[in-house]
MMTF fields as JSON, N, C-alpha, C and O atoms, coordinates in Angstrom:
{
  "mmtfVersion": "1.0.0",
  "mmtfProducer": "UNKNOWN",
  "numBonds": 387,
  "numAtoms": 388,
  "numGroups": 97,
  "numChains": 1,
  "numModels": 1,
  "chainsPerModel": [1],
  "groupsPerChain": [97],
  "chainIdList": ["A"],
  "bondAtomList": [4, 2, 8, 6, 12, 10, 16, 14, 20, 18, 24, 22, 28, 26, 32, 30, 36, 34, 40, 38, 44, 42, 48, 46, 52, 50, 56, 54, 60, 58, 64, 62, 68, 66, 72, 70, 76, 74, 80, 78, 84, 82, 88, 86, 92, 90, 96, 94, 100, 98, 104, 102, 108, 106, 112, 110, 116, 114, 120, 118, 124, 122, 128, 126, 132, 130, 136, 134, 140, 138, 144, 142, 148, 146, 152, 150, 156, 154, 160, 158, 164, 162, 168, 166, 172, 170, 176, 174, 180, 178, 184, 182, 188, 186, 192, 190, 196, 194, 200, 198, 204, 202, 208, 206, 212, 210, 216, 214, 220, 218, 224, 222, 228, 226, 232, 230, 236, 234, 240, 238, 244, 242, 248, 246, 252, 250, 256, 254, 260, 258, 264, 262, 268, 266, 272, 270, 276, 274, 280, 278, 284, 282, 288, 286, 292, 290, 296, 294, 300, 298, 304, 302, 308, 306, 312, 310, 316, 314, 320, 318, 324, 322, 328, 326, 332, 330, 336, 334, 340, 338, 344, 342, 348, 346, 352, 350, 356, 354, 360, 358, 364, 362, 368, 366, 372, 370, 376, 374, 380, 378, 384, 382],
  "bondOrderList": [1, 1, 1, 1, 1, 1, 1, 1, 1, 1, 1, 1, 1, 1, 1, 1, 1, 1, 1, 1, 1, 1, 1, 1, 1, 1, 1, 1, 1, 1, 1, 1, 1, 1, 1, 1, 1, 1, 1, 1, 1, 1, 1, 1, 1, 1, 1, 1, 1, 1, 1, 1, 1, 1, 1, 1, 1, 1, 1, 1, 1, 1, 1, 1, 1, 1, 1, 1, 1, 1, 1, 1, 1, 1, 1, 1, 1, 1, 1, 1, 1, 1, 1, 1, 1, 1, 1, 1, 1, 1, 1, 1, 1, 1, 1, 1],
  "groupList": [{"groupName": "MET", "atomNameList": ["N", "CA", "C", "O"], "elementList": ["N", "C", "C", "O"], "formalChargeList": [0, 0, 0, 0], "bondAtomList": [1, 0, 2, 1, 3, 2], "bondOrderList": [1, 1, 2], "singleLetterCode": "M", "chemCompType": "L-PEPTIDE LINKING"}, {"groupName": "SER", "atomNameList": ["N", "CA", "C", "O"], "elementList": ["N", "C", "C", "O"], "formalChargeList": [0, 0, 0, 0], "bondAtomList": [1, 0, 2, 1, 3, 2], "bondOrderList": [1, 1, 2], "singleLetterCode": "S", "chemCompType": "L-PEPTIDE LINKING"}, {"groupName": "GLN", "atomNameList": ["N", "CA", "C", "O"], "elementList": ["N", "C", "C", "O"], "formalChargeList": [0, 0, 0, 0], "bondAtomList": [1, 0, 2, 1, 3, 2], "bondOrderList": [1, 1, 2], "singleLetterCode": "Q", "chemCompType": "L-PEPTIDE LINKING"}, {"groupName": "THR", "atomNameList": ["N", "CA", "C", "O"], "elementList": ["N", "C", "C", "O"], "formalChargeList": [0, 0, 0, 0], "bondAtomList": [1, 0, 2, 1, 3, 2], "bondOrderList": [1, 1, 2], "singleLetterCode": "T", "chemCompType": "L-PEPTIDE LINKING"}, {"groupName": "ALA", "atomNameList": ["N", "CA", "C", "O"], "elementList": ["N", "C", "C", "O"], "formalChargeList": [0, 0, 0, 0], "bondAtomList": [1, 0, 2, 1, 3, 2], "bondOrderList": [1, 1, 2], "singleLetterCode": "A", "chemCompType": "L-PEPTIDE LINKING"}, {"groupName": "GLY", "atomNameList": ["N", "CA", "C", "O"], "elementList": ["N", "C", "C", "O"], "formalChargeList": [0, 0, 0, 0], "bondAtomList": [1, 0, 2, 1, 3, 2], "bondOrderList": [1, 1, 2], "singleLetterCode": "G", "chemCompType": "PEPTIDE LINKING"}, {"groupName": "LYS", "atomNameList": ["N", "CA", "C", "O"], "elementList": ["N", "C", "C", "O"], "formalChargeList": [0, 0, 0, 0], "bondAtomList": [1, 0, 2, 1, 3, 2], "bondOrderList": [1, 1, 2], "singleLetterCode": "K", "chemCompType": "L-PEPTIDE LINKING"}, {"groupName": "ARG", "atomNameList": ["N", "CA", "C", "O"], "elementList": ["N", "C", "C", "O"], "formalChargeList": [0, 0, 0, 0], "bondAtomList": [1, 0, 2, 1, 3, 2], "bondOrderList": [1, 1, 2], "singleLetterCode": "R", "chemCompType": "L-PEPTIDE LINKING"}, {"groupName": "LEU", "atomNameList": ["N", "CA", "C", "O"], "elementList": ["N", "C", "C", "O"], "formalChargeList": [0, 0, 0, 0], "bondAtomList": [1, 0, 2, 1, 3, 2], "bondOrderList": [1, 1, 2], "singleLetterCode": "L", "chemCompType": "L-PEPTIDE LINKING"}, {"groupName": "ILE", "atomNameList": ["N", "CA", "C", "O"], "elementList": ["N", "C", "C", "O"], "formalChargeList": [0, 0, 0, 0], "bondAtomList": [1, 0, 2, 1, 3, 2], "bondOrderList": [1, 1, 2], "singleLetterCode": "I", "chemCompType": "L-PEPTIDE LINKING"}, {"groupName": "VAL", "atomNameList": ["N", "CA", "C", "O"], "elementList": ["N", "C", "C", "O"], "formalChargeList": [0, 0, 0, 0], "bondAtomList": [1, 0, 2, 1, 3, 2], "bondOrderList": [1, 1, 2], "singleLetterCode": "V", "chemCompType": "L-PEPTIDE LINKING"}, {"groupName": "ASP", "atomNameList": ["N", "CA", "C", "O"], "elementList": ["N", "C", "C", "O"], "formalChargeList": [0, 0, 0, 0], "bondAtomList": [1, 0, 2, 1, 3, 2], "bondOrderList": [1, 1, 2], "singleLetterCode": "D", "chemCompType": "L-PEPTIDE LINKING"}, {"groupName": "PRO", "atomNameList": ["N", "CA", "C", "O"], "elementList": ["N", "C", "C", "O"], "formalChargeList": [0, 0, 0, 0], "bondAtomList": [1, 0, 2, 1, 3, 2], "bondOrderList": [1, 1, 2], "singleLetterCode": "P", "chemCompType": "L-PEPTIDE LINKING"}, {"groupName": "GLU", "atomNameList": ["N", "CA", "C", "O"], "elementList": ["N", "C", "C", "O"], "formalChargeList": [0, 0, 0, 0], "bondAtomList": [1, 0, 2, 1, 3, 2], "bondOrderList": [1, 1, 2], "singleLetterCode": "E", "chemCompType": "L-PEPTIDE LINKING"}, {"groupName": "HIS", "atomNameList": ["N", "CA", "C", "O"], "elementList": ["N", "C", "C", "O"], "formalChargeList": [0, 0, 0, 0], "bondAtomList": [1, 0, 2, 1, 3, 2], "bondOrderList": [1, 1, 2], "singleLetterCode": "H", "chemCompType": "L-PEPTIDE LINKING"}, {"groupName": "ASN", "atomNameList": ["N", "CA", "C", "O"], "elementList": ["N", "C", "C", "O"], "formalChargeList": [0, 0, 0, 0], "bondAtomList": [1, 0, 2, 1, 3, 2], "bondOrderList": [1, 1, 2], "singleLetterCode": "N", "chemCompType": "L-PEPTIDE LINKING"}, {"groupName": "TRP", "atomNameList": ["N", "CA", "C", "O"], "elementList": ["N", "C", "C", "O"], "formalChargeList": [0, 0, 0, 0], "bondAtomList": [1, 0, 2, 1, 3, 2], "bondOrderList": [1, 1, 2], "singleLetterCode": "W", "chemCompType": "L-PEPTIDE LINKING"}, {"groupName": "TYR", "atomNameList": ["N", "CA", "C", "O"], "elementList": ["N", "C", "C", "O"], "formalChargeList": [0, 0, 0, 0], "bondAtomList": [1, 0, 2, 1, 3, 2], "bondOrderList": [1, 1, 2], "singleLetterCode": "Y", "chemCompType": "L-PEPTIDE LINKING"}, {"groupName": "PHE", "atomNameList": ["N", "CA", "C", "O"], "elementList": ["N", "C", "C", "O"], "formalChargeList": [0, 0, 0, 0], "bondAtomList": [1, 0, 2, 1, 3, 2], "bondOrderList": [1, 1, 2], "singleLetterCode": "F", "chemCompType": "L-PEPTIDE LINKING"}, {"groupName": "CYS", "atomNameList": ["N", "CA", "C", "O"], "elementList": ["N", "C", "C", "O"], "formalChargeList": [0, 0, 0, 0], "bondAtomList": [1, 0, 2, 1, 3, 2], "bondOrderList": [1, 1, 2], "singleLetterCode": "C", "chemCompType": "L-PEPTIDE LINKING"}],
  "groupTypeList": [0, 1, 2, 3, 3, 4, 3, 1, 3, 5, 6, 7, 8, 9, 10, 11, 12, 10, 3, 7, 9, 13, 5, 14, 8, 6, 10, 13, 10, 13, 8, 13, 15, 11, 7, 10, 6, 15, 4, 16, 10, 1, 3, 2, 8, 17, 7, 5, 9, 13, 2, 9, 8, 6, 5, 7, 12, 12, 13, 11, 4, 12, 8, 18, 3, 2, 7, 4, 19, 5, 10, 19, 3, 15, 3, 14, 4, 8, 3, 1, 9, 7, 12, 1, 7, 3, 12, 1, 4, 8, 6, 19, 7, 7, 16, 12, 5],
  "groupIdList": [1, 2, 3, 4, 5, 6, 7, 8, 9, 10, 11, 12, 13, 14, 15, 16, 17, 18, 19, 20, 21, 22, 23, 24, 25, 26, 27, 28, 29, 30, 31, 32, 33, 34, 35, 36, 37, 38, 39, 40, 41, 42, 43, 44, 45, 46, 47, 48, 49, 50, 51, 52, 53, 54, 55, 56, 57, 58, 59, 60, 61, 62, 63, 64, 65, 66, 67, 68, 69, 70, 71, 72, 73, 74, 75, 76, 77, 78, 79, 80, 81, 82, 83, 84, 85, 86, 87, 88, 89, 90, 91, 92, 93, 94, 95, 96, 97],
  "secStructList": [7, 3, 3, 3, 3, 3, 7, 1, 1, 1, 3, 3, 3, 3, 3, 7, 1, 7, 7, 1, 1, 1, 1, 7, 3, 3, 3, 3, 3, 3, 3, 3, 6, 6, 3, 3, 3, 3, 3, 3, 3, 3, 3, 1, 7, 7, 7, 7, 2, 2, 2, 2, 2, 6, 6, 1, 7, 4, 4, 4, 2, 2, 2, 2, 2, 6, 6, 1, 7, 1, 1, 7, 2, 2, 2, 2, 2, 2, 2, 2, 2, 2, 2, 2, 2, 1, 6, 6, 7, 7, 1, 7, 7, 7, 7, 7, 7],
  "xCoordList": [4.095, 4.112, 3.33, 2.239, 3.88, 3.239, 2.654, 3.26, 1.481, 0.873, 0.183, -0.305, 0.154, -0.502, -1.576, -1.332, -2.771, -3.858, -4.409, -4.358, -4.932, -5.541, -7.04, -7.676, -7.597, -9.039, -9.537, -8.743, -10.83, -11.389, -10.987, -10.976, -10.657, -10.299, -8.81, -8.376, -8.011, -6.564, -5.922, -6.314, -4.927, -4.219, -4.421, -4.66, -4.322, -4.418, -3.171, -2.864, -2.467, -1.283, -1.662, -2.223, -1.357, -1.685, -0.402, 0.321, -0.123, 1.008, 0.431, -0.146, 0.593, 0.009, 0.839, 0.874, 1.492, 1.531, 2.638, 3.621, 2.465, 3.543, 4.453, 3.996, 5.714, 6.635, 7.419, 7.334, 8.167, 9.008, 8.194, 8.656, 6.987, 6.164, 5.643, 5.677, 5.172, 4.566, 3.121, 2.349, 2.731, 1.364, 1.244, 2.249, 0.017, -0.248, -0.899, -1.794, -0.463, -0.983, -1.094, -0.221, -2.183, -2.398, -2.646, -3.418, -1.992, -2.159, -2.595, -1.979, -3.665, -4.123, -4.132, -4.619, -3.589, -3.541, -4.127, -3.713, -5.086, -5.679, -5.008, -5.008, -4.441, -3.718, -4.52, -5.133, -4.506, -5.125, -4.177, -3.861, -3.729, -2.748, -1.496, -0.965, -1.034, 0.168, 0.093, 1.124, -1.107, -1.309, -2.233, -3.087, -2.057, -2.896, -4.293, -4.474, -5.27, -6.664, -7.328, -8.12, -7.001, -7.591, -6.639, -5.844, -6.705, -5.842, -6.594, -7.406, -6.309, -6.933, -5.855, -4.91, -6.005, -5.117, -5.992, -6.974, -5.645, -6.416, -5.457, -4.363, -5.903, -5.101, -6.012, -7.205, -5.456, -6.222, -6.005, -6.65, -5.103, -4.76, -5.135, -4.658, -5.972, -6.365, -5.951, -6.413, -5.09, -4.612, -5.366, -5.443, -5.922, -6.73, -5.956, -6.489, -4.711, -3.9, -4.548, -4.5, -5.162, -5.798, -6.931, -7.097, -7.71, -8.813, -8.287, -8.877, -7.184, -6.584, -6.112, -6.219, -5.594, -5.036, -6.089, -5.803, -7.294, -8.357, -8.616, -8.868, -8.55, -8.827, -7.644, -7.734, -6.54, -5.358, -4.478, -4.583, -3.616, -2.69, -1.723, -1.331, -1.339, -0.439, 0.878, 1.448, 1.364, 2.651, 2.575, 3.612, 1.376, 1.222, 1.435, 1.739, 1.279, 1.327, 2.604, 2.501, 3.799, 4.998, 5.115, 5.612, 4.658, 4.757, 3.88, 4.272, 2.69, 1.774, 2.141, 2.184, 2.405, 2.62, 3.908, 3.97, 4.918, 6.168, 6.013, 6.867, 4.936, 4.689, 3.779, 3.423, 3.408, 2.553, 3.294, 2.676, 4.613, 5.412, 6.712, 7.306, 7.143, 8.375, 9.618, 10.732, 9.453, 10.589, 10.991, 12.172, 10.017, 10.331, 9.751, 8.991, 10.106, 9.546, 9.858, 8.979, 11.097, 11.509, 10.771, 10.375, 10.584, 9.887, 8.453, 7.987, 7.75, 6.378, 6.33, 5.457, 7.255, 7.287, 7.51, 6.797, 8.495, 8.796, 7.654, 7.331, 7.04, 5.938, 4.733, 4.004, 4.508, 3.366, 3.57, 2.602, 4.809, 5.112, 4.825, 4.417, 5.028, 4.88, 3.526, 3.508, 2.397, 1.11, 0.913, 0.265, 1.45, 1.248, 2.056, 1.766, 3.056, 3.849, 3.124, 3.37, 2.235, 1.475, 0.012, -0.51, -0.666, -2.042, -3.042, -4.103, -2.732, -3.693, -3.464, -4.211, -2.452, -2.17, -3.236, -3.545, -3.793, -4.813, -4.217, -4.768, -3.096, -2.454, -1.159, -0.48, -0.833, 0.436, 1.563, 1.472, 2.602, 3.741, 4.978, 5.049, 5.936, 7.2, 7.931, 8.058, 8.402, 9.106, 10.512, 11.217, 10.941, 12.288, 13.372, 13.262, 14.4, 15.527, 15.895, 16.832],
  "yCoordList": [-1.13, -0.068, 1.11, 0.936, 2.278, 3.482, 4.259, 4.345, 4.818, 5.644, 6.833, 6.748, 7.929, 9.129, 9.519, 9.548, 9.82, 10.263, 11.572, 11.84, 12.379, 13.647, 13.439, 12.753, 14.031, 14.0, 15.433, 16.371, 15.607, 16.96, 17.713, 18.944, 16.977, 17.633, 17.712, 18.407, 17.034, 17.05, 15.885, 15.538, 15.27, 14.138, 12.914, 13.019, 11.756, 10.495, 9.676, 9.432, 9.26, 8.429, 7.008, 6.774, 6.058, 4.655, 3.839, 3.897, 3.082, 2.167, 0.763, 0.392, -0.01, -1.351, -2.24, -1.996, -3.235, -3.674, -2.974, -2.509, -2.905, -2.461, -3.672, -4.744, -3.511, -4.652, -4.688, -3.774, -5.74, -5.974, -6.208, -5.917, -6.731, -7.095, -8.508, -9.029, -9.109, -10.429, -10.254, -9.614, -10.79, -10.644, -9.527, -8.969, -9.204, -8.191, -6.971, -7.119, -5.784, -4.554, -3.488, -3.365, -2.71, -1.589, -0.348, -0.388, 0.758, 2.024, 3.091, 3.263, 3.809, 4.95, 6.181, 6.14, 7.276, 8.524, 9.625, 9.807, 10.355, 11.489, 12.757, 13.035, 13.519, 14.744, 15.961, 15.979, 16.969, 18.25, 19.341, 19.416, 20.175, 21.216, 20.616, 21.151, 19.509, 18.798, 18.313, 18.133, 18.104, 17.55, 16.341, 16.282, 15.394, 14.199, 14.567, 15.044, 14.34, 14.611, 13.344, 13.391, 12.209, 10.941, 9.833, 10.012, 8.689, 7.559, 6.257, 6.142, 5.276, 3.953, 2.892, 3.043, 1.835, 0.686, -0.542, -0.711, -1.395, -2.626, -3.801, -3.679, -4.928, -6.141, -7.33, -7.281, -8.37, -9.588, -10.584, -11.631, -10.257, -11.166, -10.541, -9.457, -11.207, -10.724, -11.761, -12.902, -11.369, -12.31, -12.18, -13.145, -11.012, -10.841, -10.797, -11.16, -10.361, -10.312, -9.415, -9.726, -8.293, -7.39, -8.092, -7.898, -8.909, -9.624, -10.693, -10.936, -11.324, -12.339, -11.704, -12.313, -10.486, -9.824, -9.159, -8.823, -8.963, -8.308, -9.06, -10.265, -8.332, -8.928, -9.654, -10.11, -9.765, -10.436, -9.428, -8.23, -9.881, -8.964, -8.328, -8.978, -7.074, -6.379, -7.111, -7.015, -7.833, -8.524, -9.68, -10.202, -10.082, -11.117, -10.567, -11.324, -9.258, -8.651, -8.97, -9.401, -8.786, -9.067, -10.537, -10.845, -11.437, -12.868, -13.265, -14.101, -12.667, -12.995, -12.245, -12.838, -10.944, -10.129, -10.484, -10.346, -10.929, -11.262, -12.464, -12.707, -13.214, -14.367, -14.036, -14.921, -12.77, -12.349, -12.38, -12.497, -12.277, -12.211, -12.976, -12.897, -13.698, -14.46, -13.653, -14.153, -12.414, -11.597, -10.593, -10.461, -9.898, -8.791, -9.048, -8.231, -10.157, -10.536, -9.525, -9.159, -9.072, -8.133, -6.809, -6.232, -6.326, -5.055, -5.128, -4.199, -6.214, -6.363, -6.43, -5.825, -7.157, -7.283, -5.919, -5.553, -5.174, -3.855, -2.871, -2.092, -2.899, -1.992, -2.282, -1.358, -3.532, -3.868, -3.421, -3.267, -3.215, -2.773, -1.286, -0.856, -0.507, 0.952, 1.407, 2.241, 0.913, 1.385, 1.018, 1.765, -0.1, -0.507, 0.346, 0.366, 1.048, 1.926, 3.235, 3.872, 3.645, 4.882, 4.61, 5.111, 3.825, 3.441, 4.586, 4.477, 5.683, 6.774, 7.825, 8.8, 7.637, 8.625, 8.547, 7.467, 9.699, 9.741, 10.079, 9.703, 10.784, 11.162, 10.376, 10.079, 10.049, 9.375, 10.389, 11.529, 9.96, 10.834, 10.174, 8.952, 10.994, 10.464, 9.72, 10.217, 8.53, 7.691, 8.244, 8.493, 8.444, 9.003, 8.039, 6.823, 8.607, 7.754, 7.791, 7.105],
  "zCoordList": [-17.631, -18.607, -18.037, -17.493, -18.164, -17.666, -18.837, -19.905, -18.628, -19.674, -19.021, -17.894, -19.742, -19.26, -20.259, -21.465, -19.752, -20.624, -20.096, -18.896, -20.99, -20.59, -20.415, -21.215, -19.371, -19.149, -19.109, -19.181, -18.996, -18.972, -17.705, -17.691, -16.64, -15.381, -15.154, -14.236, -15.946, -15.744, -16.455, -17.569, -15.812, -16.394, -15.53, -14.328, -16.151, -15.432, -15.756, -16.922, -14.726, -14.869, -14.489, -13.418, -15.367, -15.124, -15.199, -16.194, -14.151, -14.132, -14.028, -13.007, -15.093, -15.138, -16.052, -17.259, -15.539, -14.152, -13.373, -13.95, -12.067, -11.186, -11.027, -10.631, -11.326, -11.295, -9.987, -9.167, -9.816, -8.648, -7.382, -6.278, -7.542, -6.397, -6.618, -7.734, -5.564, -5.644, -6.08, -5.366, -7.209, -7.694, -8.724, -9.163, -9.106, -10.125, -9.473, -8.64, -9.841, -9.259, -10.332, -11.191, -10.279, -11.193, -10.352, -9.394, -10.707, -9.998, -10.989, -12.041, -10.645, -11.444, -10.555, -9.426, -11.074, -10.32, -11.19, -12.335, -10.647, -11.348, -10.844, -9.644, -11.76, -11.413, -11.837, -12.904, -10.993, -11.327, -10.852, -9.665, -11.759, -11.454, -10.821, -9.848, -11.377, -10.93, -9.484, -8.837, -8.979, -7.643, -7.753, -8.637, -6.865, -6.887, -6.409, -5.289, -7.266, -6.921, -6.4, -5.459, -7.018, -6.627, -7.035, -7.958, -6.366, -6.707, -6.479, -5.561, -7.333, -7.229, -7.367, -8.142, -6.617, -6.71, -6.878, -6.156, -7.82, -7.986, -8.133, -8.683, -7.627, -7.687, -7.919, -7.617, -8.443, -8.654, -7.526, -7.48, -6.624, -5.547, -4.211, -3.877, -3.457, -2.133, -1.104, -1.143, -0.194, 0.819, 2.13, 2.89, 2.412, 3.617, 4.915, 5.963, 4.868, 6.085, 7.137, 8.327, 6.705, 7.664, 8.411, 9.615, 7.695, 8.346, 9.302, 10.354, 8.933, 9.8, 11.106, 12.17, 11.024, 12.206, 13.088, 14.238, 12.574, 13.344, 14.646, 14.64, 15.765, 17.061, 17.69, 18.83, 16.963, 17.511, 18.239, 17.98, 19.142, 19.822, 18.816, 17.847, 19.033, 18.094, 17.859, 16.772, 18.85, 18.674, 17.67, 17.26, 17.272, 16.242, 14.835, 13.913, 14.665, 13.328, 12.557, 11.408, 13.115, 12.318, 11.908, 10.824, 12.771, 12.466, 11.288, 10.474, 11.193, 10.1, 8.816, 7.738, 8.936, 7.736, 7.004, 5.782, 7.703, 7.003, 6.086, 5.234, 6.251, 5.394, 4.202, 3.425, 4.066, 2.959, 1.628, 0.57, 1.685, 0.466, 0.688, 1.763, -0.3, -0.186, -0.495, -0.337, -0.934, -1.339, -0.255, 0.067, 0.297, 1.218, 2.617, 3.136, 3.208, 4.507, 5.592, 6.373, 5.65, 6.7, 6.587, 7.6, 5.378, 5.164, 5.675, 6.334, 5.381, 5.858, 7.387, 8.009, 7.981, 9.439, 10.096, 11.03, 9.611, 10.199, 9.985, 10.881, 8.802, 8.516, 9.397, 9.76, 9.747, 10.603, 12.044, 12.789, 12.438, 13.805, 13.971, 15.05, 12.94, 13.033, 13.576, 14.481, 13.083, 13.626, 15.091, 15.823, 15.534, 16.926, 17.886, 19.083, 17.391, 18.253, 18.53, 19.554, 17.632, 17.817, 17.512, 16.516, 18.35, 18.028, 18.045, 17.432, 18.733, 18.804, 17.713, 17.627, 16.895, 15.844, 14.756, 14.255, 14.397, 13.354, 12.002, 10.967, 11.999, 10.752, 10.6, 11.583, 9.375, 9.101, 9.274, 8.816, 9.927, 10.116, 9.524, 9.396, 9.171, 8.632, 9.749, 10.867, 9.424, 10.394, 10.604, 9.627, 11.856, 12.088, 11.612, 11.768, 11.041, 10.662, 9.273, 8.864]
}
């Protein structure tokens, strides 16, 4: 269910729960002048995939991350490959294609 509330600094959009995902997720976005000022994501489920991958070779990432979810295995695997292709990039860039 999505709800919008007004605050003294702008509007706050809350989506809770986010559906069509494995587990429970809540997203809050603070808007100011129709732009995102701040955002928070909270979940009750922590899998720790990032900690598992710390110190491992980059080629292990798709094998571990695709098992994080039983629904979208391919998406997790492909997404984990993207950072290893540009390890020196400091800013996120739009993926070609």
